[in-house]
Amino acid sequence: MRARIFVRLKRGILDPQGVAVKRALEGLGYGEVRDLRVGKVLELELEPADPGQVRSRLEDMCRRLLANPVTEDFTVEIVDEGGRPRLP
Amino acid sequence: MRARIFVRLKRGILDPQGVAVKRALEGLGYGEVRDLRVGKVLELELEPADPGQVRSRLEDMCRRLLANPVTEDFTVEIVDEGGRPRLP
């Protein structure tokens, strides 16, 4: 079974990488970008199990290792084989 | 309008960050992780426009700046306000 974890900076926290990429895109003529933030995505292949239980284990992983609770938010998605999110 | 761009290493290319995170998770008791790869996600807020045209502009941005075509793949998703992907 497959899952995706998004780890991103919290809204109030400056994202210098996002600012730099936005500016570079503007320089290339992509002025339609109003805001851009860069985060991490972890794509996992997991032993099959109950989706509710998997989700709770993934949230634990985020709290214990994958995200910095002071500066970062995370989102967990269980996805189907085509990579589309399943509803919770 | 909102979009997400995923940039990840191509399948055949070693992802040392993913290997290190997988090992750390195993050490914490999360043995159910069979495979883990780390990529980037860019979350964009854009001027409203035709979704087909937006998608094509985003793919251009990836080819010109955001992804390294030798080592990386990318995926573009137009998302609704809740962050769920819209179908193409």
PDB file of C-alpha atoms in Angstrom:
ATOM      1  CA  MET A   1       0.000   0.000   0.000  1.00  0.00           C
ATOM      2  CA  ARG A   2       1.178   3.487  -0.774  1.00  0.00           C
ATOM      3  CA  ALA A   3       1.195   6.791   1.063  1.00  0.00           C
ATOM      4  CA  ARG A   4       2.499  10.328   0.664  1.00  0.00           C
ATOM      5  CA  ILE A   5       3.606  12.628   3.440  1.00  0.00           C
ATOM      6  CA  PHE A   6       3.894  16.364   2.800  1.00  0.00           C
ATOM      7  CA  VAL A   7       6.140  18.386   5.088  1.00  0.00           C
ATOM      8  CA  ARG A   8       6.024  22.146   4.628  1.00  0.00           C
ATOM      9  CA  LEU A   9       6.977  25.274   6.542  1.00  0.00           C
ATOM     10  CA  LYS A  10       4.156  26.758   8.613  1.00  0.00           C
ATOM     11  CA  ARG A  11       2.308  29.660   7.015  1.00  0.00           C
ATOM     12  CA  GLY A  12       3.954  32.456   9.023  1.00  0.00           C
ATOM     13  CA  ILE A  13       7.500  31.254   8.428  1.00  0.00           C
ATOM     14  CA  LEU A  14       9.579  32.752   5.617  1.00  0.00           C
ATOM     15  CA  ASP A  15      10.481  30.286   2.874  1.00  0.00           C
ATOM     16  CA  PRO A  16      13.640  31.674   1.234  1.00  0.00           C
ATOM     17  CA  GLN A  17      13.811  28.843  -1.299  1.00  0.00           C
ATOM     18  CA  GLY A  18      10.239  29.592  -2.400  1.00  0.00           C
ATOM     19  CA  VAL A  19      11.020  33.304  -2.731  1.00  0.00           C
ATOM     20  CA  ALA A  20      14.094  32.541  -4.845  1.00  0.00           C
ATOM     21  CA  VAL A  21      12.229  30.165  -7.152  1.00  0.00           C
ATOM     22  CA  LYS A  22       9.338  32.621  -7.578  1.00  0.00           C
ATOM     23  CA  ARG A  23      11.786  35.368  -8.524  1.00  0.00           C
ATOM     24  CA  ALA A  24      13.568  33.101 -11.025  1.00  0.00           C
ATOM     25  CA  LEU A  25      10.220  32.185 -12.620  1.00  0.00           C
ATOM     26  CA  GLU A  26       9.328  35.872 -12.915  1.00  0.00           C
ATOM     27  CA  GLY A  27      12.646  36.439 -14.661  1.00  0.00           C
ATOM     28  CA  LEU A  28      11.687  33.752 -17.190  1.00  0.00           C
ATOM     29  CA  GLY A  29       8.339  35.425 -17.906  1.00  0.00           C
ATOM     30  CA  TYR A  30       6.050  33.472 -15.553  1.00  0.00           C
ATOM     31  CA  GLY A  31       4.493  36.492 -13.864  1.00  0.00           C
ATOM     32  CA  GLU A  32       1.266  34.614 -13.058  1.00  0.00           C
ATOM     33  CA  VAL A  33       2.821  33.032  -9.945  1.00  0.00           C
ATOM     34  CA  ARG A  34       1.423  34.935  -6.950  1.00  0.00           C
ATOM     35  CA  ASP A  35       2.939  32.770  -4.260  1.00  0.00           C
ATOM     36  CA  LEU A  36       5.182  29.721  -4.211  1.00  0.00           C
ATOM     37  CA  ARG A  37       6.378  27.574  -1.340  1.00  0.00           C
ATOM     38  CA  VAL A  38       8.747  24.639  -1.438  1.00  0.00           C
ATOM     39  CA  GLY A  39       8.226  21.607   0.760  1.00  0.00           C
ATOM     40  CA  LYS A  40       9.198  17.962   0.969  1.00  0.00           C
ATOM     41  CA  VAL A  41       7.173  14.986  -0.135  1.00  0.00           C
ATOM     42  CA  LEU A  42       7.959  11.487   1.129  1.00  0.00           C
ATOM     43  CA  GLU A  43       6.538   8.691  -1.021  1.00  0.00           C
ATOM     44  CA  LEU A  44       6.235   5.444   0.904  1.00  0.00           C
ATOM     45  CA  GLU A  45       5.521   1.837  -0.015  1.00  0.00           C
ATOM     46  CA  LEU A  46       4.179   0.049   3.075  1.00  0.00           C
ATOM     47  CA  GLU A  47       3.140  -3.414   4.236  1.00  0.00           C
ATOM     48  CA  PRO A  48      -0.627  -3.781   3.626  1.00  0.00           C
ATOM     49  CA  ALA A  49      -2.701  -2.934   6.730  1.00  0.00           C
ATOM     50  CA  ASP A  50      -5.868  -1.172   7.841  1.00  0.00           C
ATOM     51  CA  PRO A  51      -5.799   2.348   6.325  1.00  0.00           C
ATOM     52  CA  GLY A  52      -6.869   4.018   9.594  1.00  0.00           C
ATOM     53  CA  GLN A  53      -4.068   2.321  11.481  1.00  0.00           C
ATOM     54  CA  VAL A  54      -1.546   3.131   8.737  1.00  0.00           C
ATOM     55  CA  ARG A  55      -2.549   6.789   8.836  1.00  0.00           C
ATOM     56  CA  SER A  56      -2.081   6.936  12.597  1.00  0.00           C
ATOM     57  CA  ARG A  57       1.372   5.266  12.353  1.00  0.00           C
ATOM     58  CA  LEU A  58       2.398   7.730   9.627  1.00  0.00           C
ATOM     59  CA  GLU A  59       1.320  10.677  11.795  1.00  0.00           C
ATOM     60  CA  ASP A  60       3.435   9.241  14.610  1.00  0.00           C
ATOM     61  CA  MET A  61       6.434   9.043  12.263  1.00  0.00           C
ATOM     62  CA  CYS A  62       5.951  12.710  11.408  1.00  0.00           C
ATOM     63  CA  ARG A  63       5.744  13.777  15.029  1.00  0.00           C
ATOM     64  CA  ARG A  64       8.743  11.674  16.071  1.00  0.00           C
ATOM     65  CA  LEU A  65      11.105  12.130  13.137  1.00  0.00           C
ATOM     66  CA  LEU A  66       9.947  13.591   9.856  1.00  0.00           C
ATOM     67  CA  ALA A  67       8.654  17.062  10.720  1.00  0.00           C
ATOM     68  CA  ASN A  68       9.933  19.766  13.035  1.00  0.00           C
ATOM     69  CA  PRO A  69       6.859  20.628  15.124  1.00  0.00           C
ATOM     70  CA  VAL A  70       8.052  24.191  15.746  1.00  0.00           C
ATOM     71  CA  THR A  71       8.484  25.239  12.126  1.00  0.00           C
ATOM     72  CA  GLU A  72       6.714  22.648   9.978  1.00  0.00           C
ATOM     73  CA  ASP A  73       3.250  21.246   9.262  1.00  0.00           C
ATOM     74  CA  PHE A  74       2.595  17.836   7.775  1.00  0.00           C
ATOM     75  CA  THR A  75      -0.194  16.096   5.870  1.00  0.00           C
ATOM     76  CA  VAL A  76      -0.580  12.355   5.386  1.00  0.00           C
ATOM     77  CA  GLU A  77      -2.344  10.856   2.336  1.00  0.00           C
ATOM     78  CA  ILE A  78      -3.014   7.203   1.617  1.00  0.00           C
ATOM     79  CA  VAL A  79      -2.894   6.893  -2.178  1.00  0.00           C
ATOM     80  CA  ASP A  80      -4.062   4.253  -4.635  1.00  0.00           C
ATOM     81  CA  GLU A  81      -1.775   2.502  -7.100  1.00  0.00           C
ATOM     82  CA  GLY A  82      -2.159   5.331  -9.605  1.00  0.00           C
ATOM     83  CA  GLY A  83      -0.963   7.836  -7.013  1.00  0.00           C
ATOM     84  CA  ARG A  84      -4.401   9.470  -6.474  1.00  0.00           C
ATOM     85  CA  PRO A  85      -5.348  10.223  -2.861  1.00  0.00           C
ATOM     86  CA  ARG A  86      -7.958   7.950  -1.247  1.00  0.00           C
ATOM     87  CA  LEU A  87     -10.444   9.729   0.945  1.00  0.00           C
ATOM     88  CA  PRO A  88      -9.734   9.306   4.665  1.00  0.00           C
TER      89      PRO A  88
ATOM     90  CA  MET B   1      -6.060  29.097  -8.524  1.00  0.00           C
ATOM     91  CA  ARG B   2      -3.773  26.584  -6.923  1.00  0.00           C
ATOM     92  CA  ALA B   3      -1.372  23.943  -8.190  1.00  0.00           C
ATOM     93  CA  ARG B   4       1.186  21.480  -6.894  1.00  0.00           C
ATOM     94  CA  ILE B   5       4.311  20.343  -8.672  1.00  0.00           C
ATOM     95  CA  PHE B   6       6.110  17.193  -7.556  1.00  0.00           C
ATOM     96  CA  VAL B   7       9.765  16.797  -8.472  1.00  0.00           C
ATOM     97  CA  ARG B   8      11.325  13.443  -7.673  1.00  0.00           C
ATOM     98  CA  LEU B   9      14.382  11.424  -8.644  1.00  0.00           C
ATOM     99  CA  LYS B  10      13.812   8.989 -11.497  1.00  0.00           C
ATOM    100  CA  ARG B  11      13.168   5.383 -10.485  1.00  0.00           C
ATOM    101  CA  GLY B  12      16.604   4.019 -11.307  1.00  0.00           C
ATOM    102  CA  ILE B  13      18.498   6.712  -9.442  1.00  0.00           C
ATOM    103  CA  LEU B  14      19.654   6.118  -5.865  1.00  0.00           C
ATOM    104  CA  ASP B  15      18.000   8.369  -3.287  1.00  0.00           C
ATOM    105  CA  PRO B  16      20.424   8.509  -0.342  1.00  0.00           C
ATOM    106  CA  GLN B  17      18.120  10.763   1.686  1.00  0.00           C
ATOM    107  CA  GLY B  18      15.291   8.248   1.299  1.00  0.00           C
ATOM    108  CA  VAL B  19      17.567   5.385   2.343  1.00  0.00           C
ATOM    109  CA  ALA B  20      18.691   7.294   5.447  1.00  0.00           C
ATOM    110  CA  VAL B  21      15.124   8.187   6.484  1.00  0.00           C
ATOM    111  CA  LYS B  22      13.925   4.596   5.945  1.00  0.00           C
ATOM    112  CA  ARG B  23      16.761   3.305   8.145  1.00  0.00           C
ATOM    113  CA  ALA B  24      15.992   5.858  10.870  1.00  0.00           C
ATOM    114  CA  LEU B  25      12.320   4.824  10.819  1.00  0.00           C
ATOM    115  CA  GLU B  26      13.307   1.164  11.134  1.00  0.00           C
ATOM    116  CA  GLY B  27      15.407   2.082  14.155  1.00  0.00           C
ATOM    117  CA  LEU B  28      12.316   3.658  15.729  1.00  0.00           C
ATOM    118  CA  GLY B  29      10.256   0.489  15.172  1.00  0.00           C
ATOM    119  CA  TYR B  30       8.540   1.335  11.876  1.00  0.00           C
ATOM    120  CA  GLY B  31       9.508  -1.849  10.065  1.00  0.00           C
ATOM    121  CA  GLU B  32       6.459  -1.702   7.766  1.00  0.00           C
ATOM    122  CA  VAL B  33       8.165   0.786   5.425  1.00  0.00           C
ATOM    123  CA  ARG B  34       9.259  -1.188   2.354  1.00  0.00           C
ATOM    124  CA  ASP B  35      10.469   1.725   0.310  1.00  0.00           C
ATOM    125  CA  LEU B  36      10.722   5.473   0.841  1.00  0.00           C
ATOM    126  CA  ARG B  37      11.777   8.236  -1.511  1.00  0.00           C
ATOM    127  CA  VAL B  38      12.112  11.921  -0.776  1.00  0.00           C
ATOM    128  CA  GLY B  39      11.130  14.539  -3.319  1.00  0.00           C
ATOM    129  CA  LYS B  40      10.194  18.191  -3.524  1.00  0.00           C
ATOM    130  CA  VAL B  41       6.717  19.649  -3.702  1.00  0.00           C
ATOM    131  CA  LEU B  42       6.124  23.199  -4.917  1.00  0.00           C
ATOM    132  CA  GLU B  43       2.775  24.678  -3.893  1.00  0.00           C
ATOM    133  CA  LEU B  44       1.742  27.557  -6.122  1.00  0.00           C
ATOM    134  CA  GLU B  45      -0.935  30.205  -6.009  1.00  0.00           C
ATOM    135  CA  LEU B  46      -1.574  31.461  -9.566  1.00  0.00           C
ATOM    136  CA  GLU B  47      -3.575  34.085 -11.447  1.00  0.00           C
ATOM    137  CA  PRO B  48      -6.879  32.487 -12.494  1.00  0.00           C
ATOM    138  CA  ALA B  49      -6.776  31.092 -16.054  1.00  0.00           C
ATOM    139  CA  ASP B  50      -7.892  28.152 -18.169  1.00  0.00           C
ATOM    140  CA  PRO B  51      -6.732  24.950 -16.363  1.00  0.00           C
ATOM    141  CA  GLY B  52      -5.380  23.368 -19.555  1.00  0.00           C
ATOM    142  CA  GLN B  53      -3.291  26.431 -20.306  1.00  0.00           C
ATOM    143  CA  VAL B  54      -2.096  26.645 -16.684  1.00  0.00           C
ATOM    144  CA  ARG B  55      -1.018  23.007 -16.774  1.00  0.00           C
ATOM    145  CA  SER B  56       0.955  23.549 -19.958  1.00  0.00           C
ATOM    146  CA  ARG B  57       2.689  26.649 -18.505  1.00  0.00           C
ATOM    147  CA  LEU B  58       3.557  24.700 -15.329  1.00  0.00           C
ATOM    148  CA  GLU B  59       5.061  21.874 -17.391  1.00  0.00           C
ATOM    149  CA  ASP B  60       7.149  24.478 -19.219  1.00  0.00           C
ATOM    150  CA  MET B  61       8.393  25.845 -15.892  1.00  0.00           C
ATOM    151  CA  CYS B  62       9.459  22.329 -14.883  1.00  0.00           C
ATOM    152  CA  ARG B  63      11.326  21.738 -18.122  1.00  0.00           C
ATOM    153  CA  ARG B  64      13.023  25.139 -18.068  1.00  0.00           C
ATOM    154  CA  LEU B  65      13.849  25.565 -14.390  1.00  0.00           C
ATOM    155  CA  LEU B  66      12.317  23.349 -11.734  1.00  0.00           C
ATOM    156  CA  ALA B  67      13.389  19.818 -12.664  1.00  0.00           C
ATOM    157  CA  ASN B  68      16.656  18.374 -13.909  1.00  0.00           C
ATOM    158  CA  PRO B  69      15.570  16.357 -16.965  1.00  0.00           C
ATOM    159  CA  VAL B  70      18.487  13.927 -16.634  1.00  0.00           C
ATOM    160  CA  THR B  71      17.833  12.819 -13.060  1.00  0.00           C
ATOM    161  CA  GLU B  72      14.320  13.954 -12.158  1.00  0.00           C
ATOM    162  CA  ASP B  73      10.674  13.391 -13.098  1.00  0.00           C
ATOM    163  CA  PHE B  74       7.883  15.840 -12.417  1.00  0.00           C
ATOM    164  CA  THR B  75       4.095  15.765 -12.038  1.00  0.00           C
ATOM    165  CA  VAL B  76       1.759  18.757 -12.210  1.00  0.00           C
ATOM    166  CA  GLU B  77      -1.577  18.837 -10.341  1.00  0.00           C
ATOM    167  CA  ILE B  78      -4.183  21.586 -10.403  1.00  0.00           C
ATOM    168  CA  VAL B  79      -5.816  21.470  -6.948  1.00  0.00           C
ATOM    169  CA  ASP B  80      -9.029  22.879  -5.527  1.00  0.00           C
ATOM    170  CA  GLU B  81      -9.136  25.241  -2.552  1.00  0.00           C
ATOM    171  CA  GLY B  82      -9.085  22.305  -0.126  1.00  0.00           C
ATOM    172  CA  GLY B  83      -5.852  21.023  -1.684  1.00  0.00           C
ATOM    173  CA  ARG B  84      -7.457  18.005  -3.424  1.00  0.00           C
ATOM    174  CA  PRO B  85      -6.331  17.323  -7.005  1.00  0.00           C
ATOM    175  CA  ARG B  86      -8.783  18.190  -9.800  1.00  0.00           C
ATOM    176  CA  LEU B  87      -8.923  15.694 -12.611  1.00  0.00           C
ATOM    177  CA  PRO B  88      -7.070  16.842 -15.734  1.00  0.00           C
TER     178      PRO B  88
END
